[in-house]
PDB file of C-alpha atoms in Angstrom:
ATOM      1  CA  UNK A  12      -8.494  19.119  11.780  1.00 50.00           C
ATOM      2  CA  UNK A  13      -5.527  21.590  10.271  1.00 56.00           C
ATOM      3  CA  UNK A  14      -4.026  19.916   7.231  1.00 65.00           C
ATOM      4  CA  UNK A  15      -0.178  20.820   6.494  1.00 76.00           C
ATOM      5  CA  UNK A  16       0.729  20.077   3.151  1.00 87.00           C
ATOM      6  CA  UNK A  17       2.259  21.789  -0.403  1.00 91.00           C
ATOM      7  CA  UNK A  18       0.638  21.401  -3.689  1.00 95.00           C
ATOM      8  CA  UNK A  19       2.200  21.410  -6.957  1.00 95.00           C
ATOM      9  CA  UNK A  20       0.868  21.090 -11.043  1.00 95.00           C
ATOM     10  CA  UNK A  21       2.100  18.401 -12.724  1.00 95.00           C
ATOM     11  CA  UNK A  22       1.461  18.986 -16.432  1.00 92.00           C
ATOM     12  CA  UNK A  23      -1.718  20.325 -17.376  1.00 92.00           C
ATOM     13  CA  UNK A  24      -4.352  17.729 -15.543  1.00 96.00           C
ATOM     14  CA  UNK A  25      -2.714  16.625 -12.749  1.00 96.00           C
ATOM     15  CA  UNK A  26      -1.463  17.985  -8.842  1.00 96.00           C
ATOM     16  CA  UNK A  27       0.917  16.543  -6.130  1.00 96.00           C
ATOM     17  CA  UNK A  28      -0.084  17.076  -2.929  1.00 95.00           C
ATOM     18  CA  UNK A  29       2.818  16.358  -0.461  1.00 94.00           C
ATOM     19  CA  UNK A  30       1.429  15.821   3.574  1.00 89.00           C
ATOM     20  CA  UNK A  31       5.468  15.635   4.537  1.00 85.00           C
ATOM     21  CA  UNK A  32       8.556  14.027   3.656  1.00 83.00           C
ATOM     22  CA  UNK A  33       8.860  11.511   5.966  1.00 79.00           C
ATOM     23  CA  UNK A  34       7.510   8.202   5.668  1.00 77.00           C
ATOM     24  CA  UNK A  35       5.061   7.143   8.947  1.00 77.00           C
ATOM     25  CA  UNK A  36       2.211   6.172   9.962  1.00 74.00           C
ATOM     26  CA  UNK A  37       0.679   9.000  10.815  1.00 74.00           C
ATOM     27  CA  UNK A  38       1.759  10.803   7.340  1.00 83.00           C
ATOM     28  CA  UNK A  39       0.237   7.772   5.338  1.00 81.00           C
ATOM     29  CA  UNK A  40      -2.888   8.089   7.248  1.00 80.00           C
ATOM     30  CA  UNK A  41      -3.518  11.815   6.054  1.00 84.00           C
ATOM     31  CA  UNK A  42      -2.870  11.017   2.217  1.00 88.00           C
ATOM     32  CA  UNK A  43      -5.519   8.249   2.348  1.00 84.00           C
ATOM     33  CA  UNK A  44      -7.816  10.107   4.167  1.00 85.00           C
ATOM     34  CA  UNK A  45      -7.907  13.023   2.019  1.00 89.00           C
ATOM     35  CA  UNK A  46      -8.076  10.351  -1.176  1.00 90.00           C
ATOM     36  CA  UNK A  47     -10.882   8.937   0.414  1.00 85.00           C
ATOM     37  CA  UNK A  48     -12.820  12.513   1.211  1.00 88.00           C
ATOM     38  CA  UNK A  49     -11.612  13.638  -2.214  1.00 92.00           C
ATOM     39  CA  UNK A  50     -13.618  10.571  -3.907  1.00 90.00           C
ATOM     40  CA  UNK A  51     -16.254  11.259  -1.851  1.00 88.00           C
ATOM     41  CA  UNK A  52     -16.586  14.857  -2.338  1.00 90.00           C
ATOM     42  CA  UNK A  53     -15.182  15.430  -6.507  1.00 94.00           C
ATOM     43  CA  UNK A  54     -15.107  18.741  -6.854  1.00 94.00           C
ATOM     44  CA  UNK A  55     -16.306  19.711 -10.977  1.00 93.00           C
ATOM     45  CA  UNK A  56     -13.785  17.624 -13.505  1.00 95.00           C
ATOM     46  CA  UNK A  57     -12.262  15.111 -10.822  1.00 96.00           C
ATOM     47  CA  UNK A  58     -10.985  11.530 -12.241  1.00 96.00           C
ATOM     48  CA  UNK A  59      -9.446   9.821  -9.820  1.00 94.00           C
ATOM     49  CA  UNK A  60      -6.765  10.068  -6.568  1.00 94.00           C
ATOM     50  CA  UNK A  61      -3.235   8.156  -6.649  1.00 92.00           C
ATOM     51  CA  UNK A  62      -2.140   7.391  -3.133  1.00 90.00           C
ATOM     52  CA  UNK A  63       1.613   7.127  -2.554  1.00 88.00           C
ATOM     53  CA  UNK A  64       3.998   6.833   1.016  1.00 85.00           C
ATOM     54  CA  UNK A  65       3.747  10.229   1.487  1.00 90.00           C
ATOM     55  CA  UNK A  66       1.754  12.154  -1.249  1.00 92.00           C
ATOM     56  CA  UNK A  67      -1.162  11.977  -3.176  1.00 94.00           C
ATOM     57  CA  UNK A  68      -2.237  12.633  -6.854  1.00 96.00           C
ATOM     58  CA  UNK A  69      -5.239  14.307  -8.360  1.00 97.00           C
ATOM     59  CA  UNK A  70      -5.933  13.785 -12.055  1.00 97.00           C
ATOM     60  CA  UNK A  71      -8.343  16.056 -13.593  1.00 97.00           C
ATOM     61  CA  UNK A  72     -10.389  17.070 -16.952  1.00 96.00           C
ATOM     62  CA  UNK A  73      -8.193  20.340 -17.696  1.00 93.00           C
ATOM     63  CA  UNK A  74     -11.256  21.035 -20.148  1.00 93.00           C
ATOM     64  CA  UNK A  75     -14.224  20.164 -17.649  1.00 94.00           C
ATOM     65  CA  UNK A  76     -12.963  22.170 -14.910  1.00 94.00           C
ATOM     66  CA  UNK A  77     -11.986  25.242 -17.171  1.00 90.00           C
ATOM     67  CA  UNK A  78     -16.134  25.325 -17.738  1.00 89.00           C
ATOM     68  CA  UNK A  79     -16.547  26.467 -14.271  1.00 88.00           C
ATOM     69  CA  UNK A  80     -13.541  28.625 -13.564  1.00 90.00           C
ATOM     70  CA  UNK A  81     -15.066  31.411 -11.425  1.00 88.00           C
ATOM     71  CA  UNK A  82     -14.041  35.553 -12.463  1.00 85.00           C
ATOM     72  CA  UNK A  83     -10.581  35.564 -11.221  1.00 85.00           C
ATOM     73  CA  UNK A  84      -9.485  32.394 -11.391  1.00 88.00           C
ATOM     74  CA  UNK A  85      -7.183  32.113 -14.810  1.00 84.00           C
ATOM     75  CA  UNK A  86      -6.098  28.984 -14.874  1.00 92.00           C
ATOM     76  CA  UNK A  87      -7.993  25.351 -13.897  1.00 94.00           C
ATOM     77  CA  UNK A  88      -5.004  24.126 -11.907  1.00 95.00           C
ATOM     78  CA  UNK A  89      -5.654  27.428  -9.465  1.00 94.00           C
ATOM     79  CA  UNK A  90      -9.458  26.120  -9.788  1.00 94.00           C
ATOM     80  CA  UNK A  91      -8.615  22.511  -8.118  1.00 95.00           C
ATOM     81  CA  UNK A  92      -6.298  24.005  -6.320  1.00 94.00           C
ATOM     82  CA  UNK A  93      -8.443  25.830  -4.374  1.00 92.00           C
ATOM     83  CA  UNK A  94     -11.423  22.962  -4.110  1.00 93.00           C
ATOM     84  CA  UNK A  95      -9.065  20.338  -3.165  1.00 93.00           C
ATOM     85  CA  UNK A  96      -7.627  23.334  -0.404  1.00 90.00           C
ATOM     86  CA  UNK A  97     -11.257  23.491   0.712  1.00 88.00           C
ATOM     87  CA  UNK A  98     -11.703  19.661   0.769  1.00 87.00           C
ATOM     88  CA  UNK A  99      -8.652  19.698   2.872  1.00 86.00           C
ATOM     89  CA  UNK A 100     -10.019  21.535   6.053  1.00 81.00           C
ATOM     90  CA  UNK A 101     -13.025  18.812   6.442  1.00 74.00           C
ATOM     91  CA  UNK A 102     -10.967  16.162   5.976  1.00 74.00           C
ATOM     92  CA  UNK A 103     -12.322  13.661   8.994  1.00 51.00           C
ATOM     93  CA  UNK A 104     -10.401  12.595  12.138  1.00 48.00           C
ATOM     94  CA  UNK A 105     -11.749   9.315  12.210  1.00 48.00           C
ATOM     95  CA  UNK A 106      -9.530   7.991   9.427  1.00 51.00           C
ATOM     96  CA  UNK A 107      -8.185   5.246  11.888  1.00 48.00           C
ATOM     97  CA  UNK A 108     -11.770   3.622  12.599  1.00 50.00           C
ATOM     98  CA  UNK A 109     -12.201   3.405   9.263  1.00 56.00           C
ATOM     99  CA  UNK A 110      -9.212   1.131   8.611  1.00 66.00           C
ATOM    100  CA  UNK A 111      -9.299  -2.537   7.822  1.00 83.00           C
ATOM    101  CA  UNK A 112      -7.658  -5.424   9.584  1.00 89.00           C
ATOM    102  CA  UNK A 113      -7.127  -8.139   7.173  1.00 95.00           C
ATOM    103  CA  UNK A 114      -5.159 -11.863   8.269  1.00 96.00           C
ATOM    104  CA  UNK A 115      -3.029 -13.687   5.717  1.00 97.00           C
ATOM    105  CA  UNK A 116      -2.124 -16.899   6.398  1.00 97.00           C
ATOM    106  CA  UNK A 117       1.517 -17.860   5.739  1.00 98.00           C
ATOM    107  CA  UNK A 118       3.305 -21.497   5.879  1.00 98.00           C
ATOM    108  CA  UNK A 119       6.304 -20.373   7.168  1.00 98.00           C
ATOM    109  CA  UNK A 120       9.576 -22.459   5.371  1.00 97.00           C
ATOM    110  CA  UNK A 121      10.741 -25.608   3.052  1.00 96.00           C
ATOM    111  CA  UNK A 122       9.756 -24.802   0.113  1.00 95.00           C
ATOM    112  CA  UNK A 123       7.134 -22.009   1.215  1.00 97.00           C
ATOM    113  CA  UNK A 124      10.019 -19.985   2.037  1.00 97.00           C
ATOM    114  CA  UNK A 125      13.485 -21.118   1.059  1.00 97.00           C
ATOM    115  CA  UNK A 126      15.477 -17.601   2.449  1.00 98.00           C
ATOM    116  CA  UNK A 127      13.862 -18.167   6.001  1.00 98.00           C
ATOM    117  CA  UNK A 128      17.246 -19.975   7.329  1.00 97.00           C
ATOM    118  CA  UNK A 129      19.405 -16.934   5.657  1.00 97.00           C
ATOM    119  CA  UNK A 130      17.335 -14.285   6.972  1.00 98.00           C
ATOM    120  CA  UNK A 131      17.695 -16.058  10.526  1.00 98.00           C
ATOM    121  CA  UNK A 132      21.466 -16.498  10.367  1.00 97.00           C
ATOM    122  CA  UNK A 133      22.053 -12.828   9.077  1.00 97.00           C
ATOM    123  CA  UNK A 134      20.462 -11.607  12.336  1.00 98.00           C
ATOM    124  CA  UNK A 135      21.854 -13.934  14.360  1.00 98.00           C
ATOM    125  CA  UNK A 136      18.115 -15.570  15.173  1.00 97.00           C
ATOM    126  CA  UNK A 137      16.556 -18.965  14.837  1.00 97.00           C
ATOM    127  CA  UNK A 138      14.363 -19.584  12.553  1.00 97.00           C
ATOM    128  CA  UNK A 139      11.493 -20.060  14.632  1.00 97.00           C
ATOM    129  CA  UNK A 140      12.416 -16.340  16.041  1.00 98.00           C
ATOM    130  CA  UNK A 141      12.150 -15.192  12.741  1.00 98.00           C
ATOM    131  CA  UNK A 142       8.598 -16.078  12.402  1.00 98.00           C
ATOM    132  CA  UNK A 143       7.611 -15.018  16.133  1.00 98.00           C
ATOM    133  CA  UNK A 144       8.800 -11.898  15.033  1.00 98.00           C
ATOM    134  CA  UNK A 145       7.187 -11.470  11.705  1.00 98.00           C
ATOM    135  CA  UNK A 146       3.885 -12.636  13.090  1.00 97.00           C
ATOM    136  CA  UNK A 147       3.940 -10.883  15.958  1.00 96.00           C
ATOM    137  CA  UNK A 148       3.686  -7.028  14.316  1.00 93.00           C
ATOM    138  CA  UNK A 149       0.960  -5.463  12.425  1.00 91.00           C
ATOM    139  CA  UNK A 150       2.002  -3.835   9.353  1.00 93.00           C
ATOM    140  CA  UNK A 151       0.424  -0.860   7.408  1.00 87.00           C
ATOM    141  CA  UNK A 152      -0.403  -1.228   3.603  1.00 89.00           C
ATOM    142  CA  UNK A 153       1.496   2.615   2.096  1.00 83.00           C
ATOM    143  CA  UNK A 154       0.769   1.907  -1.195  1.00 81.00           C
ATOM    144  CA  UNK A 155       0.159  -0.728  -4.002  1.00 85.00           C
ATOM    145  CA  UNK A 156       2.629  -1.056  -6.743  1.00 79.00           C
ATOM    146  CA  UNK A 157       5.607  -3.016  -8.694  1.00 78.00           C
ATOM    147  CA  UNK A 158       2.929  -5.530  -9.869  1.00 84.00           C
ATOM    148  CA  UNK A 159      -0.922  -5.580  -9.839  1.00 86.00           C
ATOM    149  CA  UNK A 160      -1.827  -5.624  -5.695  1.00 86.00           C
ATOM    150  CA  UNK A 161       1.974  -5.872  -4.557  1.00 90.00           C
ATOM    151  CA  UNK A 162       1.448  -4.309  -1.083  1.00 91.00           C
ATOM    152  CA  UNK A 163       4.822  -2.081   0.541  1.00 86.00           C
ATOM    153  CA  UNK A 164       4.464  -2.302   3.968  1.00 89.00           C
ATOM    154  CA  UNK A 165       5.489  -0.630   6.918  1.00 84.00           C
ATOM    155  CA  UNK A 166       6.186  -1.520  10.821  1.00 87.00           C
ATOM    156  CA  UNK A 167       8.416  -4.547  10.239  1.00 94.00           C
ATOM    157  CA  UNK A 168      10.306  -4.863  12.982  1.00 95.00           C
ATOM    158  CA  UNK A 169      14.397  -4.666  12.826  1.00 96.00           C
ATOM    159  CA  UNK A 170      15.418  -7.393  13.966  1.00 97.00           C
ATOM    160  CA  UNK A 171      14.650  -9.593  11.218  1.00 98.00           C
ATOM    161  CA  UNK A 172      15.867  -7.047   8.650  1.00 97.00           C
ATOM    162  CA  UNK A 173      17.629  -8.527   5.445  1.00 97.00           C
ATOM    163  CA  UNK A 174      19.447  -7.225   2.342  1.00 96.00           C
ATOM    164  CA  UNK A 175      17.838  -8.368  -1.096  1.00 95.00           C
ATOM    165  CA  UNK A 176      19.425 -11.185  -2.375  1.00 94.00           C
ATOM    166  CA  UNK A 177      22.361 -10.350  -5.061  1.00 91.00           C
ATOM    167  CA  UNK A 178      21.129 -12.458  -7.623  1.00 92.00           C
ATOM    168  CA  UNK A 179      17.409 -11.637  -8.358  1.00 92.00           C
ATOM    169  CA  UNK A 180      15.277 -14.984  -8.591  1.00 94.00           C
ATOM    170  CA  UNK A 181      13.722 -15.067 -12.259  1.00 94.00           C
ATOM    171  CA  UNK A 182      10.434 -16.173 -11.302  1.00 94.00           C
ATOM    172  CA  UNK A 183       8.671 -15.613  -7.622  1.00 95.00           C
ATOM    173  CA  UNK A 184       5.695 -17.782  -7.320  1.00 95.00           C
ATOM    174  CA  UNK A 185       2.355 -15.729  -6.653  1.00 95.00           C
ATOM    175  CA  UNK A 186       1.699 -15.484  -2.743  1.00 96.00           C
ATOM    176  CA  UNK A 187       5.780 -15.878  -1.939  1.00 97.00           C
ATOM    177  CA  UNK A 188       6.020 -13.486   1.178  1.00 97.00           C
ATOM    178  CA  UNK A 189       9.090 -11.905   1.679  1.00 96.00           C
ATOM    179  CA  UNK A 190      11.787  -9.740   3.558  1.00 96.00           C
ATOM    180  CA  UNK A 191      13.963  -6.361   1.656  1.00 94.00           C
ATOM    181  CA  UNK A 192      15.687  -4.145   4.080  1.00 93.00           C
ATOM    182  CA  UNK A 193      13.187  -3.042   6.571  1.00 91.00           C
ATOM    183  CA  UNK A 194      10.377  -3.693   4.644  1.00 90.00           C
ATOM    184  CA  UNK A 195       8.209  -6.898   3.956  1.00 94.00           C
ATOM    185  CA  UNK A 196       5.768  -7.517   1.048  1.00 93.00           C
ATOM    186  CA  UNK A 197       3.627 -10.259  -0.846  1.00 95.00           C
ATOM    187  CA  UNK A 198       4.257 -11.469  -4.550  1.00 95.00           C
ATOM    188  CA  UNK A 199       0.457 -10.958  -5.785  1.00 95.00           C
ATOM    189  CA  UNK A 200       1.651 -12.634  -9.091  1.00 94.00           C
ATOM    190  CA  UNK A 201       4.229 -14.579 -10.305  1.00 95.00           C
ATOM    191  CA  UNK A 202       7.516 -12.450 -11.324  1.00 93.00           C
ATOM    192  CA  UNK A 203      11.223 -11.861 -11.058  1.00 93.00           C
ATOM    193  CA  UNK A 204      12.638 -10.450  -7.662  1.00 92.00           C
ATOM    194  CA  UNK A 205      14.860 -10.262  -5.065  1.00 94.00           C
ATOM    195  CA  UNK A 206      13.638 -10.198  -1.999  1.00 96.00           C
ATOM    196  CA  UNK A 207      14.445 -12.680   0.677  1.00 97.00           C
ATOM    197  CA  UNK A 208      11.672 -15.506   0.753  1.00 98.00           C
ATOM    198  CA  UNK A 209      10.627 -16.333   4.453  1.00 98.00           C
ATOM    199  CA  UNK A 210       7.042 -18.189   3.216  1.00 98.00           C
ATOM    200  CA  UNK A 211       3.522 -18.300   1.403  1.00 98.00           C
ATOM    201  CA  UNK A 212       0.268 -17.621   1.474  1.00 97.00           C
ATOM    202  CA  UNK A 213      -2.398 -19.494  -0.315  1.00 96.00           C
ATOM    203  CA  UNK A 214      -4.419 -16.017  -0.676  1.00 94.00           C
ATOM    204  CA  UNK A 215      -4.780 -14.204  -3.614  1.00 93.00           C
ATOM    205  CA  UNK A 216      -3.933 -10.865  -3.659  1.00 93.00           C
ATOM    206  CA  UNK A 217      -4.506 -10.044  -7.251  1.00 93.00           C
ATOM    207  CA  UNK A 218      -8.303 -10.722  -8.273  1.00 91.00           C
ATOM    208  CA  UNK A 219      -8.529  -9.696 -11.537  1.00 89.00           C
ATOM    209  CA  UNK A 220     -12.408 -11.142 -11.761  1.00 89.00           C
ATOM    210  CA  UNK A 221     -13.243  -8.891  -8.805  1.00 87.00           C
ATOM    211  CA  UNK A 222     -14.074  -5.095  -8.427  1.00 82.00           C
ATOM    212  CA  UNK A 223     -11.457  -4.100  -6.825  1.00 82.00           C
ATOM    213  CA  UNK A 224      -9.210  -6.134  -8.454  1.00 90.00           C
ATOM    214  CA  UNK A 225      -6.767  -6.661  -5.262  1.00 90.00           C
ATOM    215  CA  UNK A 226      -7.604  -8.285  -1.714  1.00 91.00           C
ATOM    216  CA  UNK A 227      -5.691  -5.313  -0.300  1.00 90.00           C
ATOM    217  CA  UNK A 228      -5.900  -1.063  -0.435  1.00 84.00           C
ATOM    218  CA  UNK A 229      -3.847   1.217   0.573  1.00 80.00           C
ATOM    219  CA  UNK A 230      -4.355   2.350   4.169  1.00 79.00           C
ATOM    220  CA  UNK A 231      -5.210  -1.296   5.827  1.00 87.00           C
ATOM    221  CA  UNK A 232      -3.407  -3.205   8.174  1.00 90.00           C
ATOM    222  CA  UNK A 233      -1.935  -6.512   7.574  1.00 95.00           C
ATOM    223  CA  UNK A 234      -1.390  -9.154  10.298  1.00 96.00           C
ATOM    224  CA  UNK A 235       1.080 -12.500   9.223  1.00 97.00           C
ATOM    225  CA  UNK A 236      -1.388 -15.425  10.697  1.00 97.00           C
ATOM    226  CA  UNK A 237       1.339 -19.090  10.710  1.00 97.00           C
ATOM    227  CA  UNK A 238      -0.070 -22.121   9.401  1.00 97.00           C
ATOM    228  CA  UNK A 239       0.639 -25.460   9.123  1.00 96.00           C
ATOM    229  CA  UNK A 240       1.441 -27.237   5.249  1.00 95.00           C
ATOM    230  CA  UNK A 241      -1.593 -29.563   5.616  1.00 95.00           C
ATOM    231  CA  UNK A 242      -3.700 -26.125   6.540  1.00 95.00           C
ATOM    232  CA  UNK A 243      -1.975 -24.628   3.506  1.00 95.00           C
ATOM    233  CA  UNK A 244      -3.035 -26.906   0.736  1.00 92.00           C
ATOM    234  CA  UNK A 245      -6.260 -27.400   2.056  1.00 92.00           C
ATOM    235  CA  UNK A 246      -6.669 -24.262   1.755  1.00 88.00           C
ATOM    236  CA  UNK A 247      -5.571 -24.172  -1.895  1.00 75.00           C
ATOM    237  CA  UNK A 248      -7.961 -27.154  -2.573  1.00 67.00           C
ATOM    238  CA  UNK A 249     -11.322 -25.281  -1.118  1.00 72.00           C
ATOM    239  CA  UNK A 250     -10.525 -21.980  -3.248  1.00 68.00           C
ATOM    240  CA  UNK A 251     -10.184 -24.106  -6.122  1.00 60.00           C
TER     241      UNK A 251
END
């Protein structure tokens, strides 16, 4: 497959590579793909690949790769530039089947998600709507970030979009799912936000005992599973 993109250094050890400038799917899909065939196939000095909505980073030994800079090559950035160019036009087509589904369970409302009644009367829904809705999509993990496993996700449907509250909560409790704008996300740990709060999930996202340290990478899909209270802390009381 053809591979449209524009690199740029960053400092002396690092290159952006930008796959377009708006955010979709399809966008998404070609940074992690190339992260993932980059990390398969390091070229001499490679660290490690950053995945973002749109871009991806390479970080590199400046000193490693300037021991194998071929005759007229000058500089190492021109020397990754040109493996990572190569890497580029093998880059697989099969990054969808590669992709993994992965259900959280949430306990929609009460207490599990105090905004849920807002977030239903700013779009003129009920409540129950609002979780039909937010159940119903499938939702694409862009990137990781904010806090340790905090997933951005993408597809959320419109209709149960909802401005962050005015007055930031100072303390989220881990697994609080919520609604910003057109986006909807996971609180992995316990912090300060302001994002509408719709309900919970007794999952935990951030895993710092495990290798990787989060349940979810960039590049899955998410799917919102409802379930009851009772479900919810028994839930809590078998992972305990």
């Amino acid at each position: 497959m053809t591979v449209r993109c524009q690199i740029e250094q960053l400092g002396d050890s690092a290159m952006m590579i930008r796959f377009g400038e708006e955010i979709n799917e399809q966008v998404n899909g070609l940074v992690h793909a190339a992260a993932a065939y980059i990390e398969e196939q390091p070229f001499p000095g490679f660290i490690e690949c950053i995945p973002a909505f749109t871009s991806l980073t390479v970080f590199y030994d400046m000193y490693e790769v300037y021991k194998h800079l071929p005759q007229g090559i000058s500089s190492p950035f021109e020397k990754v530039k040109r493996d990572v160019e190569e890497r580029l036009k093998e880059i697989a087509a099969d990054y969808e089947n590669s992709r993994r589904i992965v259900e959280i369970p949430v306990c929609y409302g009460g207490e599990f998600g105090p905004d849920l009644e807002e977030v239903a009367k700013i779009n003129q829904l009920s409540p129950e709507k609002v979780i039909d809705i937010h159940t119903s999509g499938e939702y694409v993990v862009y990137m990781l970030g904010f806090a340790p496993g905090f997933p951005f996700l993408g597809g959320m449907s419109k209709r149960i979009a909802a401005p962050r509250k005015s007055s930031p909560r100072p303390s989220i409790p881990a697994g609080s799912v919520g609604i910003a704008g057109l986006q909807t996300g996971v609180y992995p740990i316990s912090t300060p936000g302001g994002w509408q709060l719709i309900g919970k999930t007794p999952l935990a996202l951030f895993r710092p005992q495990e290798n990787p340290p989060t349940l979810l990478r960039a590049g899955d899909t998410v799917k919102f599973v409802r379930i009851s209270e009772e479900d919810y802390h028994a839930y809590k009381e078998e992972s305990n």
